[in-house]
Tab-separated table of N, CA and C in Angstrom:
chain	number	residue	atom	x	y	z
A	5	MET	N	-34.014	20.923	19.982
A	5	MET	CA	-34.595	20.360	21.198
A	5	MET	C	-35.736	19.422	20.802
A	6	PRO	N	-35.763	18.221	21.376
A	6	PRO	CA	-36.860	17.308	21.067
A	6	PRO	C	-38.180	17.810	21.648
A	7	GLU	N	-39.254	17.356	21.035
A	7	GLU	CA	-40.593	17.707	21.484
A	7	GLU	C	-41.390	16.430	21.676
A	8	ALA	N	-42.252	16.421	22.689
A	8	ALA	CA	-43.079	15.247	22.940
A	8	ALA	C	-44.515	15.666	23.219
A	9	LEU	N	-45.423	14.987	22.566
A	9	LEU	CA	-46.847	15.101	22.830
A	9	LEU	C	-47.210	13.918	23.710
A	10	LEU	N	-47.627	14.191	24.923
A	10	LEU	CA	-47.990	13.150	25.879
A	10	LEU	C	-49.508	13.090	25.962
A	11	ILE	N	-50.074	11.969	25.537
A	11	ILE	CA	-51.524	11.802	25.569
A	11	ILE	C	-51.860	10.828	26.690
A	12	GLY	N	-52.472	11.359	27.748
A	12	GLY	CA	-52.863	10.549	28.890
A	12	GLY	C	-54.369	10.540	29.043
A	13	GLY	N	-54.834	9.812	30.032
A	13	GLY	CA	-56.266	9.741	30.309
A	13	GLY	C	-56.637	8.358	30.792
A	14	ARG	N	-57.807	8.264	31.347
A	14	ARG	CA	-58.302	6.995	31.883
A	14	ARG	C	-58.463	5.967	30.779
A	15	SER	N	-58.488	4.690	31.164
A	15	SER	CA	-58.774	3.628	30.197
A	15	SER	C	-60.119	3.910	29.551
A	16	GLY	N	-60.179	3.741	28.247
A	16	GLY	CA	-61.423	3.969	27.530
A	16	GLY	C	-61.650	5.405	27.103
A	17	SER	N	-60.697	6.290	27.390
A	17	SER	CA	-60.866	7.694	26.987
A	17	SER	C	-60.513	7.913	25.520
A	18	GLY	N	-59.826	6.946	24.907
A	18	GLY	CA	-59.513	7.051	23.485
A	18	GLY	C	-58.053	7.295	23.167
A	19	LYS	N	-57.164	7.100	24.124
A	19	LYS	CA	-55.743	7.431	23.932
A	19	LYS	C	-55.128	6.757	22.709
A	20	SER	N	-55.259	5.457	22.615
A	20	SER	CA	-54.627	4.734	21.502
A	20	SER	C	-55.245	5.113	20.165
A	21	THR	N	-56.550	5.132	20.110
A	21	THR	CA	-57.237	5.474	18.864
A	21	THR	C	-56.878	6.890	18.426
A	22	VAL	N	-56.911	7.820	19.350
A	22	VAL	CA	-56.569	9.210	19.036
A	22	VAL	C	-55.087	9.322	18.697
A	23	GLY	N	-54.226	8.595	19.425
A	23	GLY	CA	-52.795	8.626	19.127
A	23	GLY	C	-52.502	8.199	17.701
A	24	TRP	N	-53.134	7.121	17.259
A	24	TRP	CA	-52.936	6.665	15.883
A	24	TRP	C	-53.442	7.704	14.883
A	25	GLU	N	-54.547	8.359	15.191
A	25	GLU	CA	-55.078	9.392	14.283
A	25	GLU	C	-54.181	10.626	14.268
A	26	VAL	N	-53.657	11.011	15.424
A	26	VAL	CA	-52.686	12.112	15.469
A	26	VAL	C	-51.488	11.767	14.589
A	27	SER	N	-50.993	10.541	14.718
A	27	SER	CA	-49.861	10.101	13.908
A	27	SER	C	-50.193	10.148	12.417
A	28	ALA	N	-51.393	9.721	12.063
A	28	ALA	CA	-51.810	9.753	10.655
A	28	ALA	C	-51.877	11.191	10.131
A	29	LEU	N	-52.427	12.100	10.930
A	29	LEU	CA	-52.515	13.499	10.515
A	29	LEU	C	-51.129	14.121	10.364
A	30	LEU	N	-50.253	13.841	11.317
A	30	LEU	CA	-48.887	14.367	11.239
A	30	LEU	C	-48.177	13.795	10.009
A	31	GLY	N	-48.327	12.496	9.780
A	31	GLY	CA	-47.706	11.866	8.620
A	31	GLY	C	-48.207	12.463	7.317
A	32	ALA	N	-49.515	12.688	7.227
A	32	ALA	CA	-50.090	13.281	6.012
A	32	ALA	C	-49.562	14.691	5.776
A	33	ALA	N	-49.194	15.376	6.862
A	33	ALA	CA	-48.642	16.734	6.751
A	33	ALA	C	-47.124	16.719	6.555
A	34	GLY	N	-46.543	15.530	6.492
A	34	GLY	CA	-45.101	15.423	6.285
A	34	GLY	C	-44.272	15.725	7.522
A	35	ILE	N	-44.872	15.620	8.689
A	35	ILE	CA	-44.182	15.929	9.937
A	35	ILE	C	-43.556	14.648	10.487
A	36	VAL	N	-42.233	14.617	10.530
A	36	VAL	CA	-41.503	13.448	11.026
A	36	VAL	C	-41.738	13.317	12.527
A	37	HIS	N	-42.094	12.125	12.950
A	37	HIS	CA	-42.357	11.871	14.361
A	37	HIS	C	-42.285	10.372	14.620
A	38	ALA	N	-42.142	10.009	15.879
A	38	ALA	CA	-42.249	8.622	16.323
A	38	ALA	C	-43.514	8.501	17.151
A	39	TYR	N	-44.204	7.380	17.004
A	39	TYR	CA	-45.395	7.126	17.806
A	39	TYR	C	-45.132	5.904	18.682
A	40	VAL	N	-45.329	6.052	19.980
A	40	VAL	CA	-45.065	4.962	20.921
A	40	VAL	C	-46.289	4.760	21.813
A	41	GLU	N	-46.757	3.525	21.844
A	41	GLU	CA	-47.806	3.116	22.777
A	41	GLU	C	-47.116	2.805	24.099
A	42	GLY	N	-47.291	3.643	25.078
A	42	GLY	CA	-46.579	3.497	26.342
A	42	GLY	C	-46.864	2.216	27.095
A	43	ASP	N	-48.043	1.630	26.897
A	43	ASP	CA	-48.366	0.400	27.614
A	43	ASP	C	-47.385	-0.720	27.291
A	44	THR	N	-46.767	-0.678	26.138
A	44	THR	CA	-45.870	-1.762	25.747
A	44	THR	C	-44.427	-1.532	26.187
A	45	VAL	N	-44.070	-0.317	26.535
A	45	VAL	CA	-42.673	0.027	26.813
A	45	VAL	C	-42.145	-0.621	28.094
A	46	GLY	N	-42.984	-0.758	29.091
A	46	GLY	CA	-42.530	-1.349	30.350
A	46	GLY	C	-43.301	-2.592	30.740
A	47	ASN	N	-43.941	-3.220	29.782
A	47	ASN	CA	-44.821	-4.345	30.079
A	47	ASN	C	-44.032	-5.632	30.304
A	48	ILE	N	-43.615	-5.823	31.543
A	48	ILE	CA	-42.960	-7.057	31.957
A	48	ILE	C	-43.800	-7.641	33.089
A	49	VAL	N	-44.107	-8.931	32.997
A	49	VAL	CA	-44.978	-9.576	33.963
A	49	VAL	C	-44.261	-10.773	34.558
A	50	PRO	N	-44.158	-10.881	35.849
A	50	PRO	CA	-44.518	-9.860	36.836
A	50	PRO	C	-43.496	-8.730	36.811
A	51	PRO	N	-43.845	-7.606	37.408
A	51	PRO	CA	-42.876	-6.509	37.453
A	51	PRO	C	-41.665	-6.894	38.295
A	52	PRO	N	-40.511	-6.332	37.983
A	52	PRO	CA	-39.324	-6.621	38.804
A	52	PRO	C	-39.580	-6.242	40.265
A	53	ALA	N	-39.054	-7.030	41.171
A	53	ALA	CA	-39.261	-6.786	42.604
A	53	ALA	C	-38.785	-5.398	43.019
A	54	ASP	N	-37.701	-4.919	42.403
A	54	ASP	CA	-37.181	-3.602	42.779
A	54	ASP	C	-37.780	-2.465	41.936
A	55	ASP	N	-38.766	-2.785	41.094
A	55	ASP	CA	-39.418	-1.783	40.238
A	55	ASP	C	-40.898	-2.146	40.071
A	56	PRO	N	-41.651	-2.202	41.185
A	56	PRO	CA	-43.023	-2.719	41.128
A	56	PRO	C	-43.970	-1.912	40.240
A	57	ASN	N	-43.702	-0.628	40.046
A	57	ASN	CA	-44.542	0.189	39.168
A	57	ASN	C	-44.032	0.221	37.733
A	58	ARG	N	-42.919	-0.476	37.487
A	58	ARG	CA	-42.303	-0.580	36.161
A	58	ARG	C	-41.808	0.768	35.634
A	59	SER	N	-41.594	1.715	36.515
A	59	SER	CA	-41.175	3.042	36.067
A	59	SER	C	-39.734	3.052	35.560
A	60	ARG	N	-38.837	2.343	36.234
A	60	ARG	CA	-37.434	2.325	35.767
A	60	ARG	C	-37.284	1.598	34.441
A	61	ILE	N	-37.951	0.446	34.303
A	61	ILE	CA	-37.843	-0.289	33.040
A	61	ILE	C	-38.476	0.515	31.904
A	62	THR	N	-39.551	1.209	32.189
A	62	THR	CA	-40.187	2.049	31.174
A	62	THR	C	-39.236	3.150	30.733
A	63	GLU	N	-38.637	3.850	31.689
A	63	GLU	CA	-37.715	4.930	31.340
A	63	GLU	C	-36.492	4.408	30.587
A	64	THR	N	-35.941	3.293	31.039
A	64	THR	CA	-34.777	2.709	30.367
A	64	THR	C	-35.102	2.349	28.918
A	65	ASN	N	-36.240	1.701	28.710
A	65	ASN	CA	-36.632	1.315	27.351
A	65	ASN	C	-36.944	2.527	26.491
A	66	LEU	N	-37.647	3.508	27.062
A	66	LEU	CA	-37.960	4.716	26.290
A	66	LEU	C	-36.688	5.476	25.916
A	67	THR	N	-35.738	5.553	26.817
A	67	THR	CA	-34.463	6.216	26.533
A	67	THR	C	-33.766	5.544	25.355
A	68	ALA	N	-33.734	4.215	25.361
A	68	ALA	CA	-33.100	3.478	24.260
A	68	ALA	C	-33.860	3.678	22.953
A	69	MET	N	-35.190	3.620	23.017
A	69	MET	CA	-35.988	3.827	21.809
A	69	MET	C	-35.758	5.225	21.253
A	70	TRP	N	-35.793	6.234	22.152
A	70	TRP	CA	-35.626	7.611	21.689
A	70	TRP	C	-34.252	7.816	21.042
A	71	ALA	N	-33.225	7.222	21.617
A	71	ALA	CA	-31.888	7.344	21.031
A	71	ALA	C	-31.892	6.831	19.595
A	72	ASN	N	-32.579	5.738	19.352
A	72	ASN	CA	-32.668	5.201	17.994
A	72	ASN	C	-33.472	6.112	17.070
A	73	PHE	N	-34.592	6.631	17.555
A	73	PHE	CA	-35.388	7.559	16.744
A	73	PHE	C	-34.587	8.817	16.434
A	74	ALA	N	-33.931	9.363	17.459
A	74	ALA	CA	-33.162	10.609	17.290
A	74	ALA	C	-32.020	10.422	16.296
A	75	ARG	N	-31.414	9.243	16.292
A	75	ARG	CA	-30.329	8.959	15.349
A	75	ARG	C	-30.779	9.097	13.897
A	76	THR	N	-32.073	8.909	13.640
A	76	THR	CA	-32.603	9.034	12.277
A	76	THR	C	-32.960	10.479	11.936
A	77	GLY	N	-32.821	11.372	12.918
A	77	GLY	CA	-33.181	12.767	12.712
A	77	GLY	C	-34.550	13.126	13.258
A	78	CYS	N	-35.218	12.180	13.862
A	78	CYS	CA	-36.537	12.433	14.432
A	78	CYS	C	-36.391	13.322	15.668
A	79	ALA	N	-37.240	14.334	15.763
A	79	ALA	CA	-37.184	15.244	16.903
A	79	ALA	C	-38.516	15.352	17.630
A	80	ARG	N	-39.527	14.562	17.187
A	80	ARG	CA	-40.854	14.653	17.801
A	80	ARG	C	-41.367	13.265	18.175
A	81	LEU	N	-41.966	13.194	19.355
A	81	LEU	CA	-42.512	11.953	19.877
A	81	LEU	C	-43.983	12.151	20.223
A	82	VAL	N	-44.811	11.206	19.801
A	82	VAL	CA	-46.199	11.111	20.248
A	82	VAL	C	-46.250	9.876	21.140
A	83	TYR	N	-46.657	10.044	22.389
A	83	TYR	CA	-46.614	8.965	23.374
A	83	TYR	C	-47.958	8.880	24.075
A	84	THR	N	-48.538	7.692	24.091
A	84	THR	CA	-49.805	7.490	24.783
A	84	THR	C	-49.622	6.558	25.963
A	85	ASN	N	-50.170	6.944	27.086
A	85	ASN	CA	-50.183	6.111	28.286
A	85	ASN	C	-51.024	6.816	29.331
A	86	THR	N	-51.754	6.060	30.093
A	86	THR	CA	-52.671	6.625	31.087
A	86	THR	C	-52.031	7.745	31.902
A	87	ALA	N	-50.881	7.477	32.495
A	87	ALA	CA	-50.267	8.422	33.434
A	87	ALA	C	-49.150	9.256	32.821
A	88	SER	N	-48.987	9.238	31.520
A	88	SER	CA	-47.859	9.952	30.900
A	88	SER	C	-47.814	11.430	31.285
A	89	VAL	N	-48.969	12.044	31.434
A	89	VAL	CA	-49.008	13.473	31.757
A	89	VAL	C	-48.521	13.768	33.172
A	90	LEU	N	-48.395	12.723	33.995
A	90	LEU	CA	-47.932	12.904	35.375
A	90	LEU	C	-46.420	12.806	35.511
A	91	GLU	N	-45.717	12.466	34.421
A	91	GLU	CA	-44.295	12.156	34.513
A	91	GLU	C	-43.407	13.008	33.597
A	92	PRO	N	-43.536	14.320	33.640
A	92	PRO	CA	-42.730	15.141	32.726
A	92	PRO	C	-41.224	14.971	32.924
A	93	ASP	N	-40.782	14.776	34.155
A	93	ASP	CA	-39.344	14.611	34.402
A	93	ASP	C	-38.788	13.373	33.711
A	94	MET	N	-39.546	12.284	33.723
A	94	MET	CA	-39.093	11.068	33.056
A	94	MET	C	-38.908	11.317	31.559
A	95	PHE	N	-39.829	12.024	30.946
A	95	PHE	CA	-39.724	12.278	29.508
A	95	PHE	C	-38.556	13.196	29.187
A	96	GLU	N	-38.333	14.180	30.018
A	96	GLU	CA	-37.176	15.051	29.782
A	96	GLU	C	-35.879	14.250	29.860
A	97	ARG	N	-35.754	13.384	30.865
A	97	ARG	CA	-34.549	12.552	30.967
A	97	ARG	C	-34.427	11.610	29.772
A	98	ALA	N	-35.508	10.934	29.429
A	98	ALA	CA	-35.469	9.946	28.344
A	98	ALA	C	-35.160	10.586	26.996
A	99	LEU	N	-35.561	11.839	26.827
A	99	LEU	CA	-35.341	12.529	25.561
A	99	LEU	C	-34.058	13.359	25.566
A	100	GLY	N	-33.176	13.111	26.529
A	100	GLY	CA	-31.857	13.710	26.484
A	100	GLY	C	-31.604	14.845	27.436
A	101	GLY	N	-32.478	15.076	28.385
A	101	GLY	CA	-32.207	16.090	29.386
A	101	GLY	C	-33.096	17.307	29.316
A	102	SER	N	-33.619	17.604	28.156
A	102	SER	CA	-34.595	18.685	28.046
A	102	SER	C	-35.461	18.398	26.833
A	103	ALA	N	-36.694	18.802	26.932
A	103	ALA	CA	-37.636	18.588	25.839
A	103	ALA	C	-38.792	19.561	26.008
A	104	ARG	N	-39.413	19.904	24.897
A	104	ARG	CA	-40.636	20.700	24.941
A	104	ARG	C	-41.789	19.712	24.993
A	105	LEU	N	-42.526	19.726	26.097
A	105	LEU	CA	-43.607	18.770	26.303
A	105	LEU	C	-44.967	19.432	26.128
A	106	THR	N	-45.870	18.726	25.457
A	106	THR	CA	-47.263	19.142	25.353
A	106	THR	C	-48.102	18.043	25.990
A	107	PRO	N	-48.516	18.233	27.255
A	107	PRO	CA	-49.323	17.211	27.924
A	107	PRO	C	-50.809	17.408	27.634
A	108	VAL	N	-51.455	16.339	27.206
A	108	VAL	CA	-52.888	16.359	26.895
A	108	VAL	C	-53.554	15.231	27.662
A	109	MET	N	-54.615	15.550	28.382
A	109	MET	CA	-55.379	14.523	29.080
A	109	MET	C	-56.742	14.401	28.420
A	110	LEU	N	-57.008	13.206	27.894
A	110	LEU	CA	-58.316	12.933	27.330
A	110	LEU	C	-59.278	12.595	28.449
A	111	THR	N	-60.496	13.089	28.346
A	111	THR	CA	-61.512	12.791	29.343
A	111	THR	C	-62.706	12.138	28.653
A	112	ALA	N	-63.415	11.334	29.415
A	112	ALA	CA	-64.632	10.686	28.930
A	112	ALA	C	-65.471	10.304	30.132
A	113	GLY	N	-66.768	10.377	29.975
A	113	GLY	CA	-67.674	10.016	31.055
A	113	GLY	C	-67.768	8.514	31.256
A	114	ASP	N	-68.339	8.127	32.383
A	114	ASP	CA	-68.432	6.719	32.737
A	114	ASP	C	-69.189	5.891	31.697
A	115	ALA	N	-70.289	6.407	31.152
A	115	ALA	CA	-71.075	5.646	30.171
A	115	ALA	C	-70.274	5.423	28.890
A	116	THR	N	-69.570	6.456	28.441
A	116	THR	CA	-68.738	6.328	27.242
A	116	THR	C	-67.642	5.301	27.464
A	117	VAL	N	-66.987	5.379	28.610
A	117	VAL	CA	-65.896	4.456	28.933
A	117	VAL	C	-66.407	3.021	29.020
A	118	ALA	N	-67.542	2.817	29.676
A	118	ALA	CA	-68.097	1.467	29.805
A	118	ALA	C	-68.405	0.881	28.426
A	119	ALA	N	-68.940	1.686	27.545
A	119	ALA	CA	-69.243	1.203	26.194
A	119	ALA	C	-67.962	0.868	25.429
A	120	ARG	N	-66.967	1.738	25.514
A	120	ARG	CA	-65.709	1.488	24.802
A	120	ARG	C	-64.989	0.256	25.354
A	121	LEU	N	-64.877	0.177	26.668
A	121	LEU	CA	-64.192	-0.965	27.263
A	121	LEU	C	-64.963	-2.259	27.019
A	122	GLY	N	-66.291	-2.179	27.056
A	122	GLY	CA	-67.116	-3.353	26.796
A	122	GLY	C	-66.941	-3.885	25.384
A	123	GLY	N	-66.584	-3.004	24.465
A	123	GLY	CA	-66.357	-3.417	23.088
A	123	GLY	C	-65.011	-4.071	22.861
A	124	ARG	N	-64.059	-3.825	23.748
A	124	ARG	CA	-62.711	-4.370	23.523
A	124	ARG	C	-62.276	-5.390	24.564
A	125	GLU	N	-62.813	-5.318	25.756
A	125	GLU	CA	-62.428	-6.253	26.819
A	125	GLU	C	-63.420	-7.409	26.832
A	126	ILE	N	-63.149	-8.409	26.030
A	126	ILE	CA	-64.106	-9.504	25.891
A	126	ILE	C	-63.800	-10.669	26.829
A	127	GLY	N	-62.755	-10.538	27.612
A	127	GLY	CA	-62.371	-11.597	28.547
A	127	GLY	C	-62.942	-11.354	29.929
A	128	SER	N	-62.251	-11.883	30.904
A	128	SER	CA	-62.742	-11.876	32.279
A	128	SER	C	-62.427	-10.600	33.054
A	129	GLU	N	-61.735	-9.647	32.452
A	129	GLU	CA	-61.266	-8.497	33.225
A	129	GLU	C	-62.026	-7.193	32.987
A	130	LEU	N	-63.176	-7.253	32.321
A	130	LEU	CA	-63.918	-6.032	32.023
A	130	LEU	C	-64.236	-5.243	33.295
A	131	GLU	N	-64.789	-5.905	34.294
A	131	GLU	CA	-65.184	-5.194	35.523
A	131	GLU	C	-63.981	-4.533	36.196
A	132	SER	N	-62.846	-5.218	36.247
A	132	SER	CA	-61.662	-4.626	36.884
A	132	SER	C	-61.141	-3.449	36.056
A	133	HIS	N	-61.233	-3.527	34.739
A	133	HIS	CA	-60.813	-2.393	33.902
A	133	HIS	C	-61.707	-1.174	34.151
A	134	ILE	N	-62.993	-1.402	34.266
A	134	ILE	CA	-63.926	-0.290	34.517
A	134	ILE	C	-63.633	0.343	35.880
A	135	LYS	N	-63.388	-0.478	36.895
A	135	LYS	CA	-63.086	0.063	38.231
A	135	LYS	C	-61.774	0.847	38.227
A	136	ARG	N	-60.732	0.289	37.583
A	136	ARG	CA	-59.440	0.991	37.511
A	136	ARG	C	-59.571	2.296	36.746
A	137	SER	N	-60.366	2.264	35.680
A	137	SER	CA	-60.568	3.465	34.878
A	137	SER	C	-61.235	4.566	35.700
A	138	SER	N	-62.220	4.196	36.473
A	138	SER	CA	-62.919	5.163	37.321
A	138	SER	C	-61.974	5.763	38.360
A	139	PHE	N	-61.168	4.902	38.989
A	139	PHE	CA	-60.181	5.388	39.955
A	139	PHE	C	-59.200	6.354	39.289
A	140	MET	N	-58.666	5.969	38.120
A	140	MET	CA	-57.672	6.808	37.443
A	140	MET	C	-58.269	8.124	36.956
A	141	ALA	N	-59.531	8.129	36.585
A	141	ALA	CA	-60.169	9.381	36.176
A	141	ALA	C	-60.102	10.391	37.314
A	142	ARG	N	-60.436	9.947	38.510
A	142	ARG	CA	-60.384	10.835	39.677
A	142	ARG	C	-58.949	11.219	40.007
A	143	TYR	N	-58.052	10.227	39.996
A	143	TYR	CA	-56.649	10.477	40.341
A	143	TYR	C	-56.013	11.479	39.368
A	144	LEU	N	-56.219	11.255	38.089
A	144	LEU	CA	-55.653	12.171	37.088
A	144	LEU	C	-56.242	13.572	37.236
A	145	ASP	N	-57.556	13.634	37.420
A	145	ASP	CA	-58.207	14.936	37.549
A	145	ASP	C	-57.617	15.748	38.693
A	146	GLU	N	-57.257	15.070	39.774
A	146	GLU	CA	-56.709	15.750	40.952
A	146	GLU	C	-55.212	16.022	40.859
A	147	ASN	N	-54.486	15.302	39.998
A	147	ASN	CA	-53.028	15.351	40.040
A	147	ASN	C	-52.322	15.819	38.770
A	148	VAL	N	-53.044	16.046	37.677
A	148	VAL	CA	-52.338	16.479	36.471
A	148	VAL	C	-51.714	17.848	36.706
A	149	PRO	N	-50.524	18.049	36.168
A	149	PRO	CA	-49.854	19.336	36.348
A	149	PRO	C	-50.628	20.498	35.717
A	150	GLN	N	-50.420	21.650	36.294
A	150	GLN	CA	-50.973	22.885	35.731
A	150	GLN	C	-50.519	22.989	34.279
A	151	GLY	N	-51.386	23.436	33.410
A	151	GLY	CA	-51.029	23.596	32.011
A	151	GLY	C	-51.345	22.400	31.141
A	152	THR	N	-51.773	21.288	31.747
A	152	THR	CA	-52.177	20.125	30.963
A	152	THR	C	-53.457	20.480	30.210
A	153	ILE	N	-53.466	20.176	28.939
A	153	ILE	CA	-54.628	20.465	28.092
A	153	ILE	C	-55.627	19.323	28.263
A	154	ARG	N	-56.843	19.663	28.612
A	154	ARG	CA	-57.893	18.655	28.782
A	154	ARG	C	-58.761	18.647	27.527
A	155	VAL	N	-58.963	17.451	26.982
A	155	VAL	CA	-59.748	17.319	25.765
A	155	VAL	C	-60.837	16.278	25.996
A	156	ALA	N	-62.084	16.709	25.935
A	156	ALA	CA	-63.219	15.800	26.102
A	156	ALA	C	-63.401	14.971	24.833
A	157	THR	N	-63.677	13.677	25.010
A	157	THR	CA	-63.848	12.788	23.858
A	157	THR	C	-65.285	12.303	23.679
A	158	ASP	N	-66.139	12.531	24.645
A	158	ASP	CA	-67.530	12.071	24.546
A	158	ASP	C	-68.210	12.692	23.336
A	159	GLY	N	-68.837	11.853	22.513
A	159	GLY	CA	-69.658	12.346	21.415
A	159	GLY	C	-68.904	13.040	20.292
A	160	ARG	N	-67.594	12.857	20.214
A	160	ARG	CA	-66.788	13.522	19.184
A	160	ARG	C	-66.123	12.469	18.302
A	161	THR	N	-65.818	12.848	17.081
A	161	THR	CA	-65.122	11.917	16.200
A	161	THR	C	-63.642	11.904	16.539
A	162	VAL	N	-63.012	10.803	16.214
A	162	VAL	CA	-61.581	10.655	16.471
A	162	VAL	C	-60.800	11.728	15.703
A	163	THR	N	-61.182	11.968	14.473
A	163	THR	CA	-60.471	12.969	13.664
A	163	THR	C	-60.616	14.366	14.254
A	164	GLU	N	-61.779	14.702	14.734
A	164	GLU	CA	-62.009	16.013	15.360
A	164	GLU	C	-61.107	16.188	16.589
A	165	ILE	N	-61.036	15.156	17.409
A	165	ILE	CA	-60.209	15.206	18.614
A	165	ILE	C	-58.734	15.325	18.221
A	166	ALA	N	-58.299	14.503	17.281
A	166	ALA	CA	-56.892	14.513	16.855
A	166	ALA	C	-56.504	15.864	16.265
A	167	ARG	N	-57.370	16.464	15.488
A	167	ARG	CA	-57.067	17.792	14.919
A	167	ARG	C	-56.873	18.834	16.018
A	168	GLU	N	-57.706	18.767	17.046
A	168	GLU	CA	-57.565	19.696	18.172
A	168	GLU	C	-56.206	19.516	18.847
A	169	ILE	N	-55.806	18.267	19.019
A	169	ILE	CA	-54.546	17.977	19.689
A	169	ILE	C	-53.360	18.394	18.826
A	170	VAL	N	-53.401	18.088	17.538
A	170	VAL	CA	-52.305	18.502	16.640
A	170	VAL	C	-52.174	20.024	16.658
A	171	ALA	N	-53.285	20.729	16.646
A	171	ALA	CA	-53.224	22.197	16.710
A	171	ALA	C	-52.561	22.657	17.998
A	172	ALA	N	-52.820	21.955	19.099
A	172	ALA	CA	-52.223	22.347	20.375
A	172	ALA	C	-50.717	22.188	20.400
A	173	THR	N	-50.167	21.277	19.583
A	173	THR	CA	-48.715	21.070	19.563
A	173	THR	C	-47.990	22.204	18.844
A	174	GLY	N	-48.667	22.839	17.901
A	174	GLY	CA	-48.002	23.845	17.070
A	174	GLY	C	-47.063	23.232	16.048
A	175	TRP	N	-47.177	21.925	15.791
A	175	TRP	CA	-46.260	21.244	14.882
A	175	TRP	C	-46.632	21.393	13.417
A	176	SER	N	-47.863	21.785	13.139
A	176	SER	CA	-48.255	21.827	11.727
A	176	SER	C	-48.093	23.208	11.116
């Protein structure tokens, strides 16, 4: 049965950075896995008229990607995306009908997020990213499924956070 680690959280919570560190730790331990940045899987602009949230294109692309990974013998997926923890059914379908999912939601306070986003959003959209991040923090907090592991990222090293998450998967 395939397994997926879903790393979600508001913008600026550290999903991508932590995802790459989780992948590095798993790789160093010899654990075969695929790492997918979810933001790229359904990124079509503008979104299709019949798929305004890009959910169908995301699932279709992830299903195709997973089929290719699985063909190589890969049975584990690390996936980062803001709302990934809200979509367990999509991951089960994309991974072949059933999967063992470990949903993790990264959390970070407003000051931490503003500093992180300010360091990477050097264009005209910083303010809109901060507003969306604040909205998603509240939305995720209210809507994540029971059993989602919450991991605070404020004031912690990336390696410390990644080790906690790898331990939660039971993969090592």
